[in-house]
GROMACS .gro file of C-alpha atoms in nm:
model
  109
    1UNK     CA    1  -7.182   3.248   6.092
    2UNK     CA    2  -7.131   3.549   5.868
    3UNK     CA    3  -6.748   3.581   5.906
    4UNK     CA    4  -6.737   3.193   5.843
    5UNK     CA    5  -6.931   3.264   5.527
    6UNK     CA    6  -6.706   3.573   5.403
    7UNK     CA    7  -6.397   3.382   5.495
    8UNK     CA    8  -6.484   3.065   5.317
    9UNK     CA    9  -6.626   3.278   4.994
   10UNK     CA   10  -6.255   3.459   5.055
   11UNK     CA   11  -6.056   3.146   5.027
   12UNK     CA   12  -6.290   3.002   4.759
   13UNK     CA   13  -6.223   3.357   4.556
   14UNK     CA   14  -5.851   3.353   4.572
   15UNK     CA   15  -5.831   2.965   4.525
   16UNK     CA   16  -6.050   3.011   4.170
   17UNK     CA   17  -5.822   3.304   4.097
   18UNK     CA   18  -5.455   3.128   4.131
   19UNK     CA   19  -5.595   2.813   3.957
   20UNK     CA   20  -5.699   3.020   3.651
   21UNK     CA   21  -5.370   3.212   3.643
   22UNK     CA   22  -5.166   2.826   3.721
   23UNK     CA   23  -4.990   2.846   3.372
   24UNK     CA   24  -4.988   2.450   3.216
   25UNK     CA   25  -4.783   2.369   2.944
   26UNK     CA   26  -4.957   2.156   2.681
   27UNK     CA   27  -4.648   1.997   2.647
   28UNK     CA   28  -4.413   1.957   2.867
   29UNK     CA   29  -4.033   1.950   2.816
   30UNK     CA   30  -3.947   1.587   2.860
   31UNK     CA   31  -3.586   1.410   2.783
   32UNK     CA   32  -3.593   1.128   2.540
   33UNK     CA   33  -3.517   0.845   2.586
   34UNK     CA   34  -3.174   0.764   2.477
   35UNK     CA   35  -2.820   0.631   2.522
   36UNK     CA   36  -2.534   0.714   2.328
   37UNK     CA   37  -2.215   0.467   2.316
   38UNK     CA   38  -1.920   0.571   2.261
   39UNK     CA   39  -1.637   0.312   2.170
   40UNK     CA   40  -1.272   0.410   2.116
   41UNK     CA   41  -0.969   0.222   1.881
   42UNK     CA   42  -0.673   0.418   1.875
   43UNK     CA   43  -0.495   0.387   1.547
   44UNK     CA   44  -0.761   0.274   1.307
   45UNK     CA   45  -0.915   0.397   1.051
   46UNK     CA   46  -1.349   0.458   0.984
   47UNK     CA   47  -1.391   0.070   0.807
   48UNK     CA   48  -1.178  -0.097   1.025
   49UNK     CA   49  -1.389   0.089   1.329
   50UNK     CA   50  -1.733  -0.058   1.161
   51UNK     CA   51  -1.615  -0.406   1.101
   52UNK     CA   52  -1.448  -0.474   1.405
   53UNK     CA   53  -1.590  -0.273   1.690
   54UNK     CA   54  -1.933  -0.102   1.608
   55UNK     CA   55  -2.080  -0.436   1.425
   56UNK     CA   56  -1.991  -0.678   1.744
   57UNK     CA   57  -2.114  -0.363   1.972
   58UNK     CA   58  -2.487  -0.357   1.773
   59UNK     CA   59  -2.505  -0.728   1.788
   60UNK     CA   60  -2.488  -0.705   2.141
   61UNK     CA   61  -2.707  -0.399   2.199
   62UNK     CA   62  -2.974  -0.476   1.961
   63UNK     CA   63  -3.109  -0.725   2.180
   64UNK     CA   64  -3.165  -0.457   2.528
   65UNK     CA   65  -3.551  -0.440   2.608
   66UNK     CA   66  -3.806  -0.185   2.486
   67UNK     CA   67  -3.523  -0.052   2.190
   68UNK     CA   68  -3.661   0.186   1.897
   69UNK     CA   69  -3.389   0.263   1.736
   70UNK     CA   70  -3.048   0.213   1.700
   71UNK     CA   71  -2.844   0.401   1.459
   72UNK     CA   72  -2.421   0.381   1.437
   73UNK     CA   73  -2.139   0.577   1.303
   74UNK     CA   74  -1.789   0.492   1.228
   75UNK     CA   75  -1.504   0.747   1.293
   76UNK     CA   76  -1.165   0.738   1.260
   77UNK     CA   77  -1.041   0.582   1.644
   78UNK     CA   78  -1.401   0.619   1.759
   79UNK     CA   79  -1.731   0.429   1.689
   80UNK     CA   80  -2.078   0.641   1.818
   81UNK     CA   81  -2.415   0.422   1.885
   82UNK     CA   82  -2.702   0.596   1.971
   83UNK     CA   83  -3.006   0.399   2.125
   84UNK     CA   84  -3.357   0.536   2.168
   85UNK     CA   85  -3.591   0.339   2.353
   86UNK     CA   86  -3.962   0.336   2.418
   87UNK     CA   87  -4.146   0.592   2.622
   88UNK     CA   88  -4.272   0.283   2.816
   89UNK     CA   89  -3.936   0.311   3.058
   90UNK     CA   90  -3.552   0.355   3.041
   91UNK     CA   91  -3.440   0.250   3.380
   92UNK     CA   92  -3.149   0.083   3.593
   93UNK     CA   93  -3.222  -0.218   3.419
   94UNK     CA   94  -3.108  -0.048   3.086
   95UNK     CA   95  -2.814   0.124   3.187
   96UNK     CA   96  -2.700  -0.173   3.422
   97UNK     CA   97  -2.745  -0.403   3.019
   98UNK     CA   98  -2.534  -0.116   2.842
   99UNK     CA   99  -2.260  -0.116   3.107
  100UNK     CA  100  -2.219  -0.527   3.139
  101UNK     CA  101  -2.225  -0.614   2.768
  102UNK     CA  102  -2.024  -0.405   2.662
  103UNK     CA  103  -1.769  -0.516   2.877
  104UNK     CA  104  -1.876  -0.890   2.798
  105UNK     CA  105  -1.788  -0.744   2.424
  106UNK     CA  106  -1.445  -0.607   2.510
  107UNK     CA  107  -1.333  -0.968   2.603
  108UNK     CA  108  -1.435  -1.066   2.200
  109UNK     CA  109  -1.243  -0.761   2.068
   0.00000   0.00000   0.00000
């Protein structure tokens, strides 16, 4: 009964030790939750990028589930579209949307 006692006051000892010295971040490093789209038009120019490739891309996007934000910007040959969605959840479901209409979109262009 004694060496039960010592034993279990051991392991209760060490186990209030290591929990104390556990280090817990407040706040842990999390990605956020976004998407970036990248759209390319070799040989044109920043305006002609906006009207006829970023503009039909947004009208698309804007309508994915759970979006925040979506912000665009128009470079020569290339048109960037970054989404940021809810903390609620950015899963397959997402990503499968972003991969089909945009290629739904490509048939418009």
């Amino acid at each position: 009964p004694m060496s039960t006692l010592m034993g279990f006051i051991t392991i209760m000892v060490l186990g209030i030790a290591s929990y104390i010295q556990l280090p817990v971040d407040q706040y842990p490093k999390m990605d956020p939750p976004y998407i970036t789209v990248m759209a390319t038009y070799p040989g044109a120019n920043a305006s002609d990028i906006e009207e006829n490739v970023a503009k039909i891309l947004e009208d698309q996007l804007n309508s994915v589930d759970n979006l925040k934000e979506m912000t665009s910007t128009s470079y020569d040959n290339l048109a960037v579209i970054s989404l940021e969605f809810e903390w609620i959840k950015l899963c397959k479901t997402c990503r499968t949307i972003l991969t089909v209409r945009p290629s739904c979109v490509s048939i418009r262009l």
